[in-house]
Coordinates of N, CA and C in Angstrom, one line a residue:
M10 N 60.5 78.1 41.5 CA 61.8 77.3 42.1 C 61.9 75.9 41.6
Q11 N 63.2 75.5 41.5 CA 63.6 74.1 40.9 C 63.7 73.2 42.1
E12 N 62.6 72.3 42.4 CA 63.0 71.3 43.4 C 63.8 70.2 42.7
A13 N 64.6 69.5 43.7 CA 65.3 68.5 43.3 C 64.8 66.8 43.7
T14 N 64.9 66.3 43.1 CA 64.3 64.7 43.7 C 65.8 64.1 44.3
G15 N 65.6 63.2 45.3 CA 66.8 62.3 45.8 C 67.5 61.9 44.5
S16 N 66.9 61.5 43.5 CA 67.7 60.8 42.4 C 68.6 61.9 41.8
D17 N 68.0 63.2 41.7 CA 69.1 64.1 41.3 C 70.4 64.3 42.0
L18 N 69.9 64.2 43.4 CA 71.3 64.5 44.3 C 72.1 63.0 44.2
K19 N 71.5 62.0 44.2 CA 72.0 60.8 44.1 C 73.2 60.8 42.9
F20 N 72.8 61.4 42.0 CA 73.3 61.4 40.5 C 74.6 62.3 40.6
I21 N 74.5 63.4 41.5 CA 75.7 64.5 41.7 C 76.6 63.6 42.6
I22 N 76.2 63.0 43.5 CA 77.1 62.4 44.2 C 77.6 61.0 43.8
E23 N 76.9 60.5 42.8 CA 77.7 59.4 41.8 C 78.6 59.9 41.0
Y24 N 78.7 61.1 40.5 CA 79.5 61.7 39.7 C 80.7 62.0 40.3
V25 N 80.6 62.6 41.8 CA 81.7 62.9 42.5 C 82.4 61.5 42.7
K26 N 81.7 60.5 43.1 CA 82.1 59.2 43.5 C 83.0 58.6 42.4
Q27 N 82.8 58.8 41.0 CA 83.4 58.3 39.9 C 84.7 59.1 39.6
R28 N 84.6 60.4 40.0 CA 85.7 61.2 39.7 C 87.0 61.1 41.0
R29 N 86.3 61.1 42.0 CA 87.2 61.3 43.4 C 87.0 59.9 44.3
G30 N 86.4 59.1 44.0 CA 86.1 57.9 45.0 C 85.3 58.0 46.0
M31 N 85.4 57.2 47.0 CA 84.9 57.4 48.5 C 85.1 58.6 49.1
S32 N 86.3 58.8 49.0 CA 87.0 60.0 49.9 C 86.3 61.2 49.4
G33 N 86.0 61.2 47.9 CA 85.3 62.5 47.4 C 84.1 62.5 48.1
V34 N 83.5 61.5 48.1 CA 81.9 61.4 48.8 C 82.0 62.0 50.2
R35 N 82.8 61.5 50.9 CA 83.1 61.8 52.5 C 83.3 63.4 52.5
G36 N 84.2 63.8 51.6 CA 84.5 65.3 51.6 C 83.3 66.2 51.1
L37 N 82.5 65.4 50.2 CA 81.3 66.1 49.8 C 80.4 66.4 51.0
L38 N 80.3 65.1 51.8 CA 79.3 64.9 52.9 C 79.9 66.2 54.1
N39 N 80.9 66.4 54.1 CA 81.5 67.3 55.3 C 81.5 68.6 54.7
E40 N 81.5 69.0 53.3 CA 81.3 70.2 52.7 C 79.9 70.8 52.9
L41 N 78.9 69.8 52.9 CA 77.5 70.0 53.0 C 77.1 70.3 54.2
N42 N 77.8 69.7 55.3 CA 77.4 69.7 56.6 C 78.1 70.7 57.4
K43 N 78.7 71.7 56.8 CA 79.6 72.8 57.4 C 78.9 73.6 58.2
P44 N 77.9 74.4 57.9 CA 77.4 75.4 59.0 C 76.5 74.5 59.8
S45 N 76.0 73.5 59.2 CA 74.9 72.9 60.2 C 74.7 71.4 59.6
I46 N 74.1 70.4 60.2 CA 74.1 69.3 59.5 C 72.9 69.2 58.5
L47 N 73.2 68.7 57.3 CA 72.1 68.7 56.3 C 71.8 67.3 56.0
F48 N 72.9 66.3 56.1 CA 72.7 64.9 55.8 C 73.5 64.1 56.8
T49 N 73.1 63.1 57.4 CA 74.0 62.4 58.4 C 74.7 61.3 57.5
G50 N 74.0 61.1 56.4 CA 74.5 59.7 55.6 C 73.8 59.7 54.6
L51 N 74.3 59.1 53.5 CA 73.8 58.9 52.2 C 72.5 58.3 52.1
T52 N 72.1 57.4 53.2 CA 70.7 56.8 53.6 C 69.8 57.8 53.6
D53 N 70.1 59.1 54.2 CA 69.1 60.2 54.3 C 68.4 60.7 52.8
I54 N 69.2 60.5 51.9 CA 68.6 60.9 50.6 C 67.8 59.9 49.8
G55 N 66.7 59.8 49.7 CA 65.9 58.6 49.4 C 65.7 59.3 47.9
R56 N 65.4 58.2 46.9 CA 65.4 58.6 45.4 C 64.1 59.4 45.2
S57 N 63.0 59.0 45.9 CA 61.8 59.9 45.5 C 61.6 60.9 46.4
K58 N 62.4 61.0 47.6 CA 62.3 62.3 48.3 C 62.3 63.7 47.4
V59 N 61.6 65.0 47.9 CA 61.9 66.2 47.0 C 62.6 66.8 48.1
F60 N 63.7 67.5 47.7 CA 64.5 68.8 48.1 C 64.2 70.1 47.6
S61 N 64.5 71.0 48.6 CA 64.3 72.3 48.0 C 65.7 72.7 47.2
E62 N 65.2 73.9 46.7 CA 66.1 74.6 45.5 C 67.6 74.8 46.0
D63 N 67.4 75.4 47.5 CA 68.6 75.7 48.3 C 69.6 74.5 48.3
V64 N 69.0 73.1 48.8 CA 69.9 72.0 49.0 C 70.4 71.6 47.7
Y65 N 69.9 71.8 46.7 CA 70.3 71.4 45.3 C 71.2 72.4 45.1
K66 N 71.3 73.3 45.1 CA 72.1 74.5 44.8 C 73.6 74.1 45.7
K67 N 73.4 73.8 47.0 CA 74.4 73.8 47.7 C 75.4 72.2 47.7
V68 N 74.3 71.3 46.9 CA 74.8 69.9 46.6 C 75.7 70.3 45.3
L69 N 75.3 71.0 44.4 CA 76.1 71.3 43.1 C 77.3 72.1 43.3
E70 N 77.2 73.2 44.2 CA 78.2 73.9 44.8 C 79.5 73.1 45.3
S71 N 79.0 72.5 46.4 CA 79.9 71.4 47.0 C 80.8 70.6 46.3
A72 N 80.1 69.8 45.5 CA 80.6 69.0 44.4 C 81.7 69.5 43.6
A73 N 81.3 70.7 43.0 CA 82.4 71.5 42.1 C 83.5 71.9 43.2
K74 N 83.4 72.1 44.4 CA 84.6 72.4 45.2 C 85.3 71.2 45.6
I75 N 84.7 70.0 45.7 CA 85.5 69.0 46.0 C 86.3 68.4 44.6
L76 N 85.5 68.6 43.6 CA 86.3 68.0 42.5 C 87.5 68.8 42.0
G77 N 87.7 69.9 42.7 CA 89.0 70.6 42.5 C 88.9 71.5 41.3
G78 N 90.0 72.2 41.2 CA 90.3 72.9 40.3 C 89.4 74.2 40.0
D79 N 89.4 74.8 38.9 CA 88.7 75.9 38.4 C 87.1 75.9 38.9
L80 N 86.5 76.5 39.7 CA 85.0 76.6 40.1 C 84.3 76.5 38.7
K81 N 84.5 77.4 38.0 CA 83.7 77.8 36.9 C 83.6 76.7 35.9
T82 N 84.8 76.0 35.7 CA 85.0 74.8 34.7 C 84.3 73.4 35.3
R83 N 84.5 73.6 36.7 CA 83.9 72.2 37.4 C 82.4 72.4 37.3
L84 N 81.7 73.6 37.5 CA 80.2 73.9 37.3 C 79.8 73.4 36.1
N85 N 80.5 73.9 35.0 CA 80.4 73.5 33.6 C 80.2 72.2 33.2
Q86 N 81.1 71.4 34.0 CA 81.0 69.8 33.7 C 80.1 69.3 34.3
L87 N 79.6 69.7 35.5 CA 78.6 69.2 36.3 C 77.0 69.5 35.3
G88 N 77.1 70.6 34.9 CA 76.0 71.1 34.0 C 76.0 70.1 32.8
Y89 N 76.9 69.8 31.9 CA 77.1 68.8 31.1 C 76.6 67.6 31.3
A90 N 77.1 67.1 32.5 CA 76.6 65.8 33.0 C 75.2 65.8 33.3
L91 N 74.8 66.9 33.8 CA 73.1 66.8 34.0 C 72.4 66.9 32.6
G92 N 72.7 67.5 31.7 CA 72.4 67.6 30.4 C 72.2 66.2 29.6
D93 N 73.6 65.6 29.8 CA 73.7 64.2 29.3 C 73.0 63.3 30.0
R94 N 72.6 63.6 31.1 CA 71.5 62.5 31.8 C 70.2 62.7 31.3
A95 N 69.8 63.8 30.7 CA 68.6 64.0 30.2 C 68.3 63.5 28.6
K96 N 68.1 62.3 28.7 CA 68.2 61.4 27.4 C 67.0 61.8 26.7
M97 N 65.9 62.0 27.3 CA 64.6 62.3 26.4 C 64.7 63.4 25.5
T98 N 65.8 64.4 25.4 CA 65.9 65.2 24.4 C 66.4 64.6 23.0
K99 N 67.0 63.4 23.1 CA 67.5 62.7 22.1 C 66.3 62.3 21.2
F100 N 65.6 61.8 21.9 CA 64.2 61.2 21.1 C 63.4 62.4 20.6
I101 N 63.1 63.4 21.4 CA 62.2 64.6 20.9 C 62.9 65.5 20.1
A102 N 64.0 65.5 19.9 CA 64.6 66.1 19.0 C 64.8 65.7 17.4
K103 N 64.6 64.4 17.4 CA 64.4 63.7 16.2 C 63.1 64.1 15.5
F104 N 61.9 64.4 16.3 CA 61.0 64.5 15.8 C 60.3 66.0 16.1
S105 N 61.2 67.0 16.1 CA 60.9 68.3 16.4 C 61.6 69.3 15.4
T106 N 61.1 70.5 15.2 CA 62.0 71.6 14.4 C 62.9 72.2 15.1
S107 N 63.9 73.0 14.5 CA 65.0 73.7 15.6 C 64.4 74.6 16.3
K108 N 63.1 75.3 16.1 CA 62.7 76.1 16.9 C 62.0 75.5 18.2
Q109 N 61.3 74.4 17.9 CA 60.6 73.6 18.8 C 61.9 73.2 19.9
L110 N 63.1 73.0 19.5 CA 64.1 72.5 20.1 C 64.7 73.4 20.9
I111 N 64.6 74.7 20.5 CA 65.0 75.9 21.5 C 63.9 76.2 22.4
R112 N 62.6 76.0 22.3 CA 61.9 76.1 23.4 C 62.0 74.9 24.1
L113 N 62.3 73.7 23.8 CA 62.6 72.5 24.7 C 63.6 72.8 25.6
I114 N 64.8 73.4 24.9 CA 65.8 73.9 25.9 C 65.5 74.8 26.9
E115 N 64.7 75.9 26.5 CA 64.2 76.8 27.4 C 63.6 76.2 28.7
D116 N 62.7 75.4 28.4 CA 61.6 74.7 29.3 C 62.8 73.7 30.3
V117 N 63.6 73.0 29.9 CA 64.4 71.9 30.6 C 65.5 72.8 31.4
I118 N 65.8 74.0 31.0 CA 66.5 74.8 32.0 C 65.9 75.2 32.9
I119 N 64.7 75.5 32.8 CA 64.1 76.1 34.0 C 63.8 75.0 34.9
T120 N 63.4 73.9 34.6 CA 63.2 72.8 35.7 C 64.5 72.1 36.1
D121 N 65.5 72.1 35.3 CA 66.5 71.3 35.6 C 67.8 72.1 36.4
V122 N 68.0 73.1 36.0 CA 68.9 74.2 36.7 C 68.7 75.0 37.7
P123 N 69.1 74.9 39.0 CA 68.4 75.9 39.7 C 69.2 77.4 39.9
Y124 N 68.5 78.3 40.4 CA 68.8 79.7 40.6 C 69.0 80.4 39.0
V125 N 68.3 79.9 38.2 CA 68.5 80.4 36.5 C 67.2 80.5 36.1
K126 N 66.6 81.6 35.1 CA 65.4 81.3 34.6 C 65.8 81.9 33.1
S127 N 65.1 81.5 32.2 CA 65.2 81.3 30.8 C 64.1 82.0 29.8
S128 N 64.3 82.6 28.8 CA 63.3 83.0 28.0 C 64.0 83.0 26.3
V129 N 63.2 82.9 25.6 CA 63.4 82.8 24.1 C 62.6 84.1 23.5
N130 N 63.5 84.7 22.4 CA 63.0 85.7 21.8 C 63.3 85.4 20.1
E131 N 62.2 85.4 19.5 CA 62.4 85.2 17.9 C 62.5 86.5 17.4
V132 N 63.8 86.8 17.0 CA 64.0 88.1 16.5 C 63.6 88.4 15.0
S133 N 63.8 87.1 14.4 CA 63.2 87.2 13.0 C 62.9 85.8 12.5
K134 N 62.7 85.3 11.4 CA 62.2 83.9 10.9 C 63.3 83.1 10.9
H135 N 64.7 83.7 10.9 CA 65.9 82.8 11.0 C 66.7 83.1 12.1
I136 N 66.4 83.9 13.1 CA 67.3 84.2 14.1 C 66.6 84.2 15.5
T137 N 66.8 83.4 16.2 CA 66.2 83.3 17.7 C 67.4 83.4 18.8
I138 N 66.8 84.1 19.8 CA 68.0 84.3 21.1 C 67.2 83.7 22.1
L139 N 68.4 83.0 23.0 CA 67.8 82.2 24.1 C 68.8 82.9 25.3
R140 N 67.9 83.3 26.1 CA 68.5 84.3 27.5 C 68.3 83.5 28.6
I141 N 69.6 83.2 29.4 CA 69.4 82.5 30.7 C 69.9 83.6 31.5
T142 N 69.2 83.9 32.6 CA 69.7 85.1 33.6 C 69.7 84.4 35.0
H143 N 70.5 84.8 35.8 CA 70.7 84.2 37.2 C 69.8 85.1 38.0
R144 N 69.2 84.2 38.9 CA 68.4 85.0 40.2 C 69.4 85.4 41.3
K145 N 68.8 85.9 42.3 CA 69.8 86.4 43.3 C 70.4 85.2 43.8
N146 N 71.8 85.2 44.1 CA 72.6 84.2 44.5 C 73.1 83.0 43.6
G147 N 72.7 83.3 42.2 CA 72.8 82.2 41.4 C 73.9 82.5 40.5
E148 N 74.6 83.5 40.4 CA 75.8 83.8 39.4 C 76.5 82.6 38.8
N149 N 77.0 81.7 39.7 CA 77.5 80.5 39.4 C 76.9 79.6 38.6
F150 N 75.6 79.6 38.4 CA 74.8 78.5 37.8 C 74.5 79.0 36.4
L151 N 74.9 80.1 35.9 CA 75.1 80.3 34.5 C 76.0 79.5 34.0
D152 N 77.3 78.9 34.7 CA 77.9 77.8 34.0 C 77.4 76.6 34.0
V153 N 76.7 76.2 35.0 CA 75.9 75.0 34.9 C 74.9 74.8 33.6
A154 N 74.4 76.2 33.5 CA 73.3 76.4 32.5 C 74.1 76.0 31.1
D155 N 75.3 76.8 30.7 CA 76.1 76.6 29.9 C 76.3 75.2 29.4
G156 N 77.1 74.6 30.5 CA 77.1 73.0 30.4 C 76.0 72.4 30.0
Y157 N 75.0 72.6 30.4 CA 73.6 71.7 30.2 C 73.2 72.1 28.8
I158 N 73.3 73.0 28.2 CA 72.8 73.5 26.8 C 73.9 72.9 26.0
T159 N 75.2 72.8 26.1 CA 76.1 72.1 25.4 C 75.8 70.9 25.2
A160 N 75.5 69.9 26.4 CA 75.2 68.7 26.3 C 73.9 68.4 25.5
V161 N 72.8 69.1 25.7 CA 71.5 68.8 25.1 C 71.7 69.0 23.5
L162 N 72.6 70.2 23.2 CA 72.8 70.2 21.6 C 73.8 69.3 21.1
D163 N 74.6 68.6 21.8 CA 75.6 67.5 21.3 C 74.8 66.1 21.2
Q164 N 73.7 66.1 22.0 CA 72.9 65.1 22.0 C 72.1 65.1 20.7
S165 N 71.4 66.1 20.4 CA 70.3 66.4 19.3 C 70.9 65.9 18.1
G166 N 72.0 66.0 17.9 CA 72.6 65.6 16.6 C 71.9 66.6 15.3
R167 N 71.5 67.5 15.6 CA 70.9 68.3 14.7 C 71.8 69.5 14.6
E168 N 71.7 70.3 13.2 CA 72.5 71.4 12.9 C 71.8 72.6 13.4
L169 N 71.8 72.8 14.5 CA 71.2 74.1 15.2 C 72.6 74.9 15.6
K170 N 72.9 75.7 14.6 CA 74.0 76.8 14.6 C 73.9 77.9 15.6
I171 N 75.1 77.9 16.7 CA 75.0 79.2 17.5 C 76.2 80.1 16.9
S172 N 75.5 81.0 16.5 CA 76.1 82.1 15.6 C 76.9 83.1 16.7
E173 N 76.2 83.0 17.9 CA 76.9 84.1 19.0 C 76.6 83.6 20.2
K174 N 77.6 83.6 21.2 CA 77.2 83.4 22.6 C 78.0 84.3 23.5
K175 N 77.1 85.0 24.4 CA 77.7 86.2 25.3 C 77.4 85.8 27.0
I176 N 78.3 86.1 27.6 CA 78.1 86.0 29.0 C 78.5 87.4 29.6
A177 N 77.6 88.1 30.1 CA 77.7 89.5 30.4 C 76.7 90.1 31.3
N178 N 77.0 90.7 32.2 CA 75.9 91.4 33.3 C 75.0 90.3 33.7
G179 N 75.3 89.3 34.2 CA 74.5 88.2 34.8 C 73.6 87.8 33.9
E180 N 73.9 87.6 32.5 CA 73.2 86.9 31.4 C 73.9 86.1 30.6
L181 N 73.6 85.0 30.3 CA 74.1 84.3 29.1 C 73.2 84.1 28.1
S182 N 73.4 84.5 26.9 CA 72.6 84.3 25.7 C 73.1 83.8 24.5
Y183 N 72.4 83.0 23.9 CA 72.8 82.3 22.7 C 71.9 82.8 21.4
K184 N 72.6 83.2 20.3 CA 71.9 83.7 19.3 C 72.1 82.5 18.4
F185 N 70.9 81.8 17.8 CA 70.8 80.9 17.0 C 70.3 81.2 15.7
V186 N 70.9 80.8 14.6 CA 70.6 80.8 13.1 C 69.8 79.4 13.0
V187 N 68.4 79.8 12.6 CA 67.4 78.6 12.3 C 67.3 78.6 10.8
G188 N 67.2 77.4 10.1 CA 66.7 77.2 8.7 C 68.0 77.4 8.1

């Protein structure tokens, strides 16, 4: 399970604030507190506090609803913002091979995106497949993972080619041509 820190939740709230202003943040808090009160205010979210994966999931889904428009697109944009926030990959990408970068992506997906799991399969010397599957009630988070991976690949500045991308049967797969 991927737990989230208060810093992660504050990042999502700040993203909503940039796009929709304080009225968006108030709407987000209202959406989060619908069935029962989760947060009475922003002060309940300490930066070093640890929150469960369910809370993280609810914050991401609520933020996507408040931002409006197509839910899949908004979740993808939130994933891109989360991936863009992971600046450490830019440094690591300079000193790693393409296969190591794919393994790094596998690891960060597991730790940064809730309700998904990832795996890497090296088919041959030059072809590697990255698979992301959702866990129970995590269908929407394939879009978050897709945005996250796009951001990490954009940051890396490396010529890592995606020859094929498929979303089917609750699975997102990328086929990379390495070397």
